[in-house]
mmCIF file of C-alpha atoms in Angstrom:
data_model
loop_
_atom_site.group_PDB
_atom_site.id
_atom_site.type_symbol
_atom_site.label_atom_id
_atom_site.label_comp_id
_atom_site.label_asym_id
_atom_site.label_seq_id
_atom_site.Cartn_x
_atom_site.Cartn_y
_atom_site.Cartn_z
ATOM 1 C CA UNK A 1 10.534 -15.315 -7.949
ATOM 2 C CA UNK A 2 14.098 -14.768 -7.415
ATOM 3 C CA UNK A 3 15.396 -17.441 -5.487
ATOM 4 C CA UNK A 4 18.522 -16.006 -3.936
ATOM 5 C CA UNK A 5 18.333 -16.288 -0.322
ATOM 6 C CA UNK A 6 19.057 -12.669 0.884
ATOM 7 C CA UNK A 7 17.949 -10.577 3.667
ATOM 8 C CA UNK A 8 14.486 -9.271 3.034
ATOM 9 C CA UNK A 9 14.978 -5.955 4.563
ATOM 10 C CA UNK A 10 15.339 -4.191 1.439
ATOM 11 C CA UNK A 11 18.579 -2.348 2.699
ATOM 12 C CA UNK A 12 21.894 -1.807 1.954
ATOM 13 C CA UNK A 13 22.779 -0.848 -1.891
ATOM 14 C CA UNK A 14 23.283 2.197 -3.839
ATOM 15 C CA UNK A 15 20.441 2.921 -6.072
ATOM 16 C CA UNK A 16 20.901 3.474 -9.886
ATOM 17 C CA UNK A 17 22.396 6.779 -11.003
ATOM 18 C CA UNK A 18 19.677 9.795 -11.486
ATOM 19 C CA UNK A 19 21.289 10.598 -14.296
ATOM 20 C CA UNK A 20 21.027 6.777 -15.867
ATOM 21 C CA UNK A 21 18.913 7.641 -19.122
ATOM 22 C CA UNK A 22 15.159 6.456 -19.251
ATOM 23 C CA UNK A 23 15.367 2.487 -20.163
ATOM 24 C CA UNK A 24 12.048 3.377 -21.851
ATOM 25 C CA UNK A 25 13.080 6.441 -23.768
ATOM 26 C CA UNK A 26 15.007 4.620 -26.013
ATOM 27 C CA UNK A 27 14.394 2.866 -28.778
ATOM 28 C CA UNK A 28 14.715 -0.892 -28.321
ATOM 29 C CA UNK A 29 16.579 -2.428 -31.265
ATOM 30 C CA UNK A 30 15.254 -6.275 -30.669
ATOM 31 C CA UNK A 31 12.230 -8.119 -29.529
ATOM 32 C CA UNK A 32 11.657 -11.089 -27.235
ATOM 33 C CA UNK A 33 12.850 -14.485 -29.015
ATOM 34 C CA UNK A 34 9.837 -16.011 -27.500
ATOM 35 C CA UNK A 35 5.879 -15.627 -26.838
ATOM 36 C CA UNK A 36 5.116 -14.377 -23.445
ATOM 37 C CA UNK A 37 1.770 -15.587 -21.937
ATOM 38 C CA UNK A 38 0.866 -15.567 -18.422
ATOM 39 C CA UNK A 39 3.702 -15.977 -16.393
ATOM 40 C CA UNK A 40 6.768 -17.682 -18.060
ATOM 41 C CA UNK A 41 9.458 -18.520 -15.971
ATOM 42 C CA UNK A 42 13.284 -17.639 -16.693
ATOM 43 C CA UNK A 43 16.361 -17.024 -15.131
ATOM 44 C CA UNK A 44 18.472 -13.864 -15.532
ATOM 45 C CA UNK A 45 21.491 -13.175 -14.973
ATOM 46 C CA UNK A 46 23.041 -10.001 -13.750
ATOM 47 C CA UNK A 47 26.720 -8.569 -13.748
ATOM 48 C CA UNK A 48 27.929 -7.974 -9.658
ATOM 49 C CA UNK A 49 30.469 -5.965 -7.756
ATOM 50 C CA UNK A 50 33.040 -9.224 -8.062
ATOM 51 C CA UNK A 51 32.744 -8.850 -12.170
ATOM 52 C CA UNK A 52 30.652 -12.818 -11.876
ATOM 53 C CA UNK A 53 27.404 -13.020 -12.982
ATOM 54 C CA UNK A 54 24.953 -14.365 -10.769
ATOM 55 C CA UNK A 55 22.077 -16.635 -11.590
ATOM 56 C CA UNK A 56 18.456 -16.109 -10.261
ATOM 57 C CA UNK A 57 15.128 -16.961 -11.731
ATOM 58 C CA UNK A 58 12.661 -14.459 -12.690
ATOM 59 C CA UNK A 59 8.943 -14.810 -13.659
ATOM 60 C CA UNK A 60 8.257 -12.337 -16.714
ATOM 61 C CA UNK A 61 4.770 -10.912 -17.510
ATOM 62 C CA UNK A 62 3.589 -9.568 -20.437
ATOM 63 C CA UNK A 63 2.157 -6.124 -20.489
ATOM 64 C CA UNK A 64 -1.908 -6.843 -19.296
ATOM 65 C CA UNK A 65 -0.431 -9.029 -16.582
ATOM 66 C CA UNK A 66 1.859 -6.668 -15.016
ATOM 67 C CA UNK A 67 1.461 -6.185 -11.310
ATOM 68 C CA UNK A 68 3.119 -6.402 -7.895
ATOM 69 C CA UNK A 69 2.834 -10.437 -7.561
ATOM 70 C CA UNK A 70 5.124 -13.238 -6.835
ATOM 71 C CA UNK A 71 7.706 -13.990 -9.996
ATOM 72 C CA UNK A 72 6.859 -17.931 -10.018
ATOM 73 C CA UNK A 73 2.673 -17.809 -9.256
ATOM 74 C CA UNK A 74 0.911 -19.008 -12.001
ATOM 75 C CA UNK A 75 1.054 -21.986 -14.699
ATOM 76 C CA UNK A 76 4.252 -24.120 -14.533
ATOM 77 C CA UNK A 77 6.977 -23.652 -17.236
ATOM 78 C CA UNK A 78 6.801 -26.273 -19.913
ATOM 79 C CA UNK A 79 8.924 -26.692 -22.096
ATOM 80 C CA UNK A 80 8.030 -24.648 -25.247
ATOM 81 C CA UNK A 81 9.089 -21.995 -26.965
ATOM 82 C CA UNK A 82 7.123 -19.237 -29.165
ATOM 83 C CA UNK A 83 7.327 -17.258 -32.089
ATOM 84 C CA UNK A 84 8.992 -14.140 -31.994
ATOM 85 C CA UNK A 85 6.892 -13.172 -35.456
ATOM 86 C CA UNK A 86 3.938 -14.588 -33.162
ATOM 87 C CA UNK A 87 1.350 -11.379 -32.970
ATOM 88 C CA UNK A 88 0.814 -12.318 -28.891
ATOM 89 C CA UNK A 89 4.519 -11.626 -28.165
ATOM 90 C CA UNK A 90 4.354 -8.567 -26.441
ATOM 91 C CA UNK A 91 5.396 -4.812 -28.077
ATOM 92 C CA UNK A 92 4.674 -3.178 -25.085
ATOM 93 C CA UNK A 93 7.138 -3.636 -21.759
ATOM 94 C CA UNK A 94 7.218 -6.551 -20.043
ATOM 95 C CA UNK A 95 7.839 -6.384 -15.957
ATOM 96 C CA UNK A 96 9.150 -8.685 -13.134
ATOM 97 C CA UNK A 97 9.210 -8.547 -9.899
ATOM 98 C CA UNK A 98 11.937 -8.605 -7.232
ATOM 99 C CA UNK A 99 11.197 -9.788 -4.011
ATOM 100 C CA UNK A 100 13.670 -8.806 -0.924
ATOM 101 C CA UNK A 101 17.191 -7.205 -1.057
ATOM 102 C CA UNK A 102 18.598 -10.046 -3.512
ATOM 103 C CA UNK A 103 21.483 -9.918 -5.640
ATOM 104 C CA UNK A 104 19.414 -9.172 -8.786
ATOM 105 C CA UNK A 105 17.680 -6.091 -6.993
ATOM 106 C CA UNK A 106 21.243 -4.922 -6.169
ATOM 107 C CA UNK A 107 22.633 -5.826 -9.741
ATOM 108 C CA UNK A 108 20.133 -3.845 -11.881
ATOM 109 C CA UNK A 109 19.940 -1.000 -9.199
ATOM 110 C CA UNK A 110 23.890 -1.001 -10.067
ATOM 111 C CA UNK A 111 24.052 -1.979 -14.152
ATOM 112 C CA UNK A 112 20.501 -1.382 -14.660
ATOM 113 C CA UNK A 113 20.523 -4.453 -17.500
ATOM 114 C CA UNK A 114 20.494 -7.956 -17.558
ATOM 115 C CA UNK A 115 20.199 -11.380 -19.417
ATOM 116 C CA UNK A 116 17.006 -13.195 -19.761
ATOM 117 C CA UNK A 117 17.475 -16.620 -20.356
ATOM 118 C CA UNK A 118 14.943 -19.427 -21.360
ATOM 119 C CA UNK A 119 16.630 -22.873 -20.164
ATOM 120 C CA UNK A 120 15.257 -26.168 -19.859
ATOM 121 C CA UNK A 121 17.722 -27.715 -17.680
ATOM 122 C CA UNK A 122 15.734 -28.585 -14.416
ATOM 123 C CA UNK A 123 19.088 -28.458 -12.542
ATOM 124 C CA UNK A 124 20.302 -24.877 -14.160
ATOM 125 C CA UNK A 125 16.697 -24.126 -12.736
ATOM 126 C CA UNK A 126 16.706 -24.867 -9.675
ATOM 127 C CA UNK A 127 20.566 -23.723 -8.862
ATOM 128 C CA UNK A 128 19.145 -19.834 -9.907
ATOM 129 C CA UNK A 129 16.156 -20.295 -8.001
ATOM 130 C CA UNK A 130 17.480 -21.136 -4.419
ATOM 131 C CA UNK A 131 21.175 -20.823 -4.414
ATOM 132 C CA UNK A 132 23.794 -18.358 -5.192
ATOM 133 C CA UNK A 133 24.798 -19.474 -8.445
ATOM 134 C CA UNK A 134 27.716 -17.219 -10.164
ATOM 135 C CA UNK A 135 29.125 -17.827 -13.761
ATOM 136 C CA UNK A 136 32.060 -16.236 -16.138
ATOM 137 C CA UNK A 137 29.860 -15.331 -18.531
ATOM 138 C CA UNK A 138 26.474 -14.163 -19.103
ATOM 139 C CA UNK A 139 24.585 -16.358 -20.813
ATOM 140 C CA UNK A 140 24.202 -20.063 -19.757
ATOM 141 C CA UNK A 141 25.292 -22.712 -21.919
ATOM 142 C CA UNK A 142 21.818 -24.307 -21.074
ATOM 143 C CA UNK A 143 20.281 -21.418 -22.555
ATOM 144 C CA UNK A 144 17.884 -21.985 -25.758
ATOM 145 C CA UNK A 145 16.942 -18.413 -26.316
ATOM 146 C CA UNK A 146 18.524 -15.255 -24.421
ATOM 147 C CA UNK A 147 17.444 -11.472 -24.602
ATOM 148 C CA UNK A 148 19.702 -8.444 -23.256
ATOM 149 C CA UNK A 149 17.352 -6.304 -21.602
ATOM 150 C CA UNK A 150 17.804 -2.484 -19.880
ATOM 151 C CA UNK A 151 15.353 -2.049 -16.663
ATOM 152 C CA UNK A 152 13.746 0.609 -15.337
ATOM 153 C CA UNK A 153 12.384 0.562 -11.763
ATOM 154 C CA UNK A 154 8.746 1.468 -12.259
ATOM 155 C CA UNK A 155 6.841 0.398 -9.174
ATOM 156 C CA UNK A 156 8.224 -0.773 -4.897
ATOM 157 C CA UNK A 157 6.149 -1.708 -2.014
ATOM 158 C CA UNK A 158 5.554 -4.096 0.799
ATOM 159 C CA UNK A 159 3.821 -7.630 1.088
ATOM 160 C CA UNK A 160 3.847 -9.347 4.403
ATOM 161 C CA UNK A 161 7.199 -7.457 5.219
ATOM 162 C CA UNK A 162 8.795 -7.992 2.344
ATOM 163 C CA UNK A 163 9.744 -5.171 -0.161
ATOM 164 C CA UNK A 164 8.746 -5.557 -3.773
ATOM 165 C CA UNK A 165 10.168 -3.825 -6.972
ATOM 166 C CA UNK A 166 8.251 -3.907 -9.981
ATOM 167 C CA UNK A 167 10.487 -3.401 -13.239
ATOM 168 C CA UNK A 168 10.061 -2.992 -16.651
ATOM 169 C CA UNK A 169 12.044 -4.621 -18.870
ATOM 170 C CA UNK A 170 13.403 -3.512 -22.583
ATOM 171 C CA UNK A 171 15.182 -5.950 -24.852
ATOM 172 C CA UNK A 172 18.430 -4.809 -26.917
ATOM 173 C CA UNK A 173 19.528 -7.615 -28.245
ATOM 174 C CA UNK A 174 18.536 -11.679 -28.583
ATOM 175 C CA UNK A 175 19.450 -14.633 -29.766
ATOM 176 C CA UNK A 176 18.166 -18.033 -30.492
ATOM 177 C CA UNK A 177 20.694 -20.491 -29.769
ATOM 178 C CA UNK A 178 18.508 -24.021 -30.405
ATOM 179 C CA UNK A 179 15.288 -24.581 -31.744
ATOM 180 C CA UNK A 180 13.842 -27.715 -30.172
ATOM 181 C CA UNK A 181 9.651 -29.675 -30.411
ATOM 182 C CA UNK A 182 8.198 -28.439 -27.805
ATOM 183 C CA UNK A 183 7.086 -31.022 -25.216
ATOM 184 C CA UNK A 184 5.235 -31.214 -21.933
ATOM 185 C CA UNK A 185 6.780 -33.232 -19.187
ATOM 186 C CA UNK A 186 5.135 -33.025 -15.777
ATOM 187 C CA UNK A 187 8.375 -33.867 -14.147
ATOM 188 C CA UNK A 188 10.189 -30.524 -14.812
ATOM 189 C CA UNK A 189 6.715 -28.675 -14.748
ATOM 190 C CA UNK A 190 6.691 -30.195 -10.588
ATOM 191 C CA UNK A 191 10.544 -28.765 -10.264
ATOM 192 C CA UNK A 192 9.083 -25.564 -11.108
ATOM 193 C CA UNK A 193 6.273 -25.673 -8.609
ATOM 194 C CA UNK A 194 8.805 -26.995 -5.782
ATOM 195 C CA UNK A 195 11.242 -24.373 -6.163
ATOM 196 C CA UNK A 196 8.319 -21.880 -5.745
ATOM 197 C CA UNK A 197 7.412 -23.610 -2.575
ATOM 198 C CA UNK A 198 10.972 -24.144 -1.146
ATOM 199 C CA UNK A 199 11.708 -20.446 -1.790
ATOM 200 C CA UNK A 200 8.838 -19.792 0.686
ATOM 201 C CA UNK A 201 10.095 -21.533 3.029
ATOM 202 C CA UNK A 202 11.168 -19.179 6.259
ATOM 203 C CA UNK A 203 8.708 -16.260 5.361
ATOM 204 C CA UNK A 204 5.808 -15.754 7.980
ATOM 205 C CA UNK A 205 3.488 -15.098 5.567
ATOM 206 C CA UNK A 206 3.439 -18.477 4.339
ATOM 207 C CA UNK A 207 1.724 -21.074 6.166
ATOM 208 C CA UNK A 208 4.834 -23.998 6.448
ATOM 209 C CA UNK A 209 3.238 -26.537 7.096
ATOM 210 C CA UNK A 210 1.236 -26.753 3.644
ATOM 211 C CA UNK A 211 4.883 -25.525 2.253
ATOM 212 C CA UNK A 212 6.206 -29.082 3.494
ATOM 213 C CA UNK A 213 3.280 -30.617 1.936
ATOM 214 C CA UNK A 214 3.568 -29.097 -1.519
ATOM 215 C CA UNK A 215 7.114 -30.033 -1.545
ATOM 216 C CA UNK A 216 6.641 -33.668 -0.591
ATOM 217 C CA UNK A 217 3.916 -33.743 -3.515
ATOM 218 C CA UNK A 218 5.796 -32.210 -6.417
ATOM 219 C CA UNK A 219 8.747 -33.973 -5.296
ATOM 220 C CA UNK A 220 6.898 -37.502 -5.817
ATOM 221 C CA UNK A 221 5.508 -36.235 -9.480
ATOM 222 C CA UNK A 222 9.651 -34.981 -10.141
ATOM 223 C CA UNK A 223 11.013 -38.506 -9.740
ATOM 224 C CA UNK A 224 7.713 -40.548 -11.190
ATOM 225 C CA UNK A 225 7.544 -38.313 -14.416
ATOM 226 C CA UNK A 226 11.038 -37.042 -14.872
ATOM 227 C CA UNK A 227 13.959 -38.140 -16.195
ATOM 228 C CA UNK A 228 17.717 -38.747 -15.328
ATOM 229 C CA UNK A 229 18.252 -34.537 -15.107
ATOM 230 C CA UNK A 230 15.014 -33.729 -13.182
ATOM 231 C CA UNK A 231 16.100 -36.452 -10.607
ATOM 232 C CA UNK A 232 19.041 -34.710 -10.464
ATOM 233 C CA UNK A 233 17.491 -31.385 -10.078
ATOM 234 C CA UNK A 234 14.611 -33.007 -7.326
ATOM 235 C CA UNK A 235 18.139 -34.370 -5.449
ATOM 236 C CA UNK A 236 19.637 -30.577 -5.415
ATOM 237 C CA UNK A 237 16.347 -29.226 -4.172
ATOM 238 C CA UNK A 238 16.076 -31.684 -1.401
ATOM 239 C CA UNK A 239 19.527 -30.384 -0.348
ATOM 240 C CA UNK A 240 18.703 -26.640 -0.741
ATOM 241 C CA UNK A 241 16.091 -27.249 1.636
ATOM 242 C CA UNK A 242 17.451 -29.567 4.200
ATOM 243 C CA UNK A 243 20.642 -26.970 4.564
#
């Protein structure tokens, strides 16, 4: 998912130069600072035309789970972080999806790079996933981990009238900025879920009633499992929605 709310015609940008060399010829001087499995959610953040760098979240899969689908299905983030020594963290490229003619579509179309950020600030979250949410620098203070990756446009189509781009991503550079336990706390696992639901909101392909539903329900686990911060975050959803 990329939670910027842009029009999802898929028009209006100039595509990345022809003569841009292969993200994939070259020889990628880091690896990812954490294990991929499934889908593990981040947010990335991506250089515009006003020299800010907006915010958006991005679901990354590893290599045997690449594929044209949503950027937040699957198991909610938790909290942990891997081993980049770890043998399951992935050699081969690892893709994400764009969804609609967002800011991040336009921004690696343009640059054609990026920052992948692992953050487990529920309100840092949920900002990137349904607002437009610009910084000064690239790399969030939040941030526990952060890769600099080059992408390459591999894949495009359409799903229920909305254009997809499938990309592959190559790291260049990463840094681990805090090493932390890892814990499991079902209140910032349900932010997660919620901003997956709330950034369906308004597409006909989604039924909106049970959109409602899912957002009442994670909503109620946010607030009776999280703490001070994913209250915070549940409040900043609630007004995302309600806008």
């Amino acid at each position: 998912m990329t939670g910027e709310r842009e029009p999802r015609d898929g028009s209006g940008e100039t595509e990345k130069s022809e003569d841009r060399q292969s993200a994939g010829d070259q020889e990628s001087p880091a690896d990812w600072p954490v294990a991929l499995r499934g889908v593990t959610e981040s947010v990335v953040t991506t250089l515009g035309p006003n020299d800010l760098w907006n915010v958006a979240a991005l679901g990354l899969h590893p290599p045997e789970e690449s594929g044209p689908s949503d950027e937040s299905d699957g198991p909610a983030a938790d909290e942990s972080s891997g081993d980049p020594d770890d043998e399951s963290t992935p050699k081969a490229p690892v893709t994400a999806t764009t969804w609609g003619n967002t800011r991040t579509r336009r921004n690696f179309h343009r640059q054609g790079r990026g920052y992948v950020q692992f953050t487990r600030n529920p309100v840092d979250y949920v900002d990137a996933a349904l607002s437009i949410f610009e910084i000064d620098e690239p790399v969030l203070d939040s941030a526990d981990a952060w890769v600099e990756v080059e992408v390459e446009q591999v894949d495009s189509g359409e799903d229920g009238g909305t254009r997809w781009e499938q990309w592959e991503l190559y790291p260049r550079e990463a840094s681990v900025e805090r090493e932390t336990v890892p814990t499991t706390n079902r209140g910032f696992s349900a932010v997660v879920e919620a901003t997956v639901a709330a950034s369906r909101l308004g597409v006909d392909a989604y039924d909106q009633t049970k959109l409602r539903e899912r957002l009442a329900y994670f909503e109620e686990v946010a607030r009776a499992c999280g703490d001070d911060r994913v209250c915070a975050a549940t409040d900043r959803l609630r007004e995302y929605v309600e806008e």
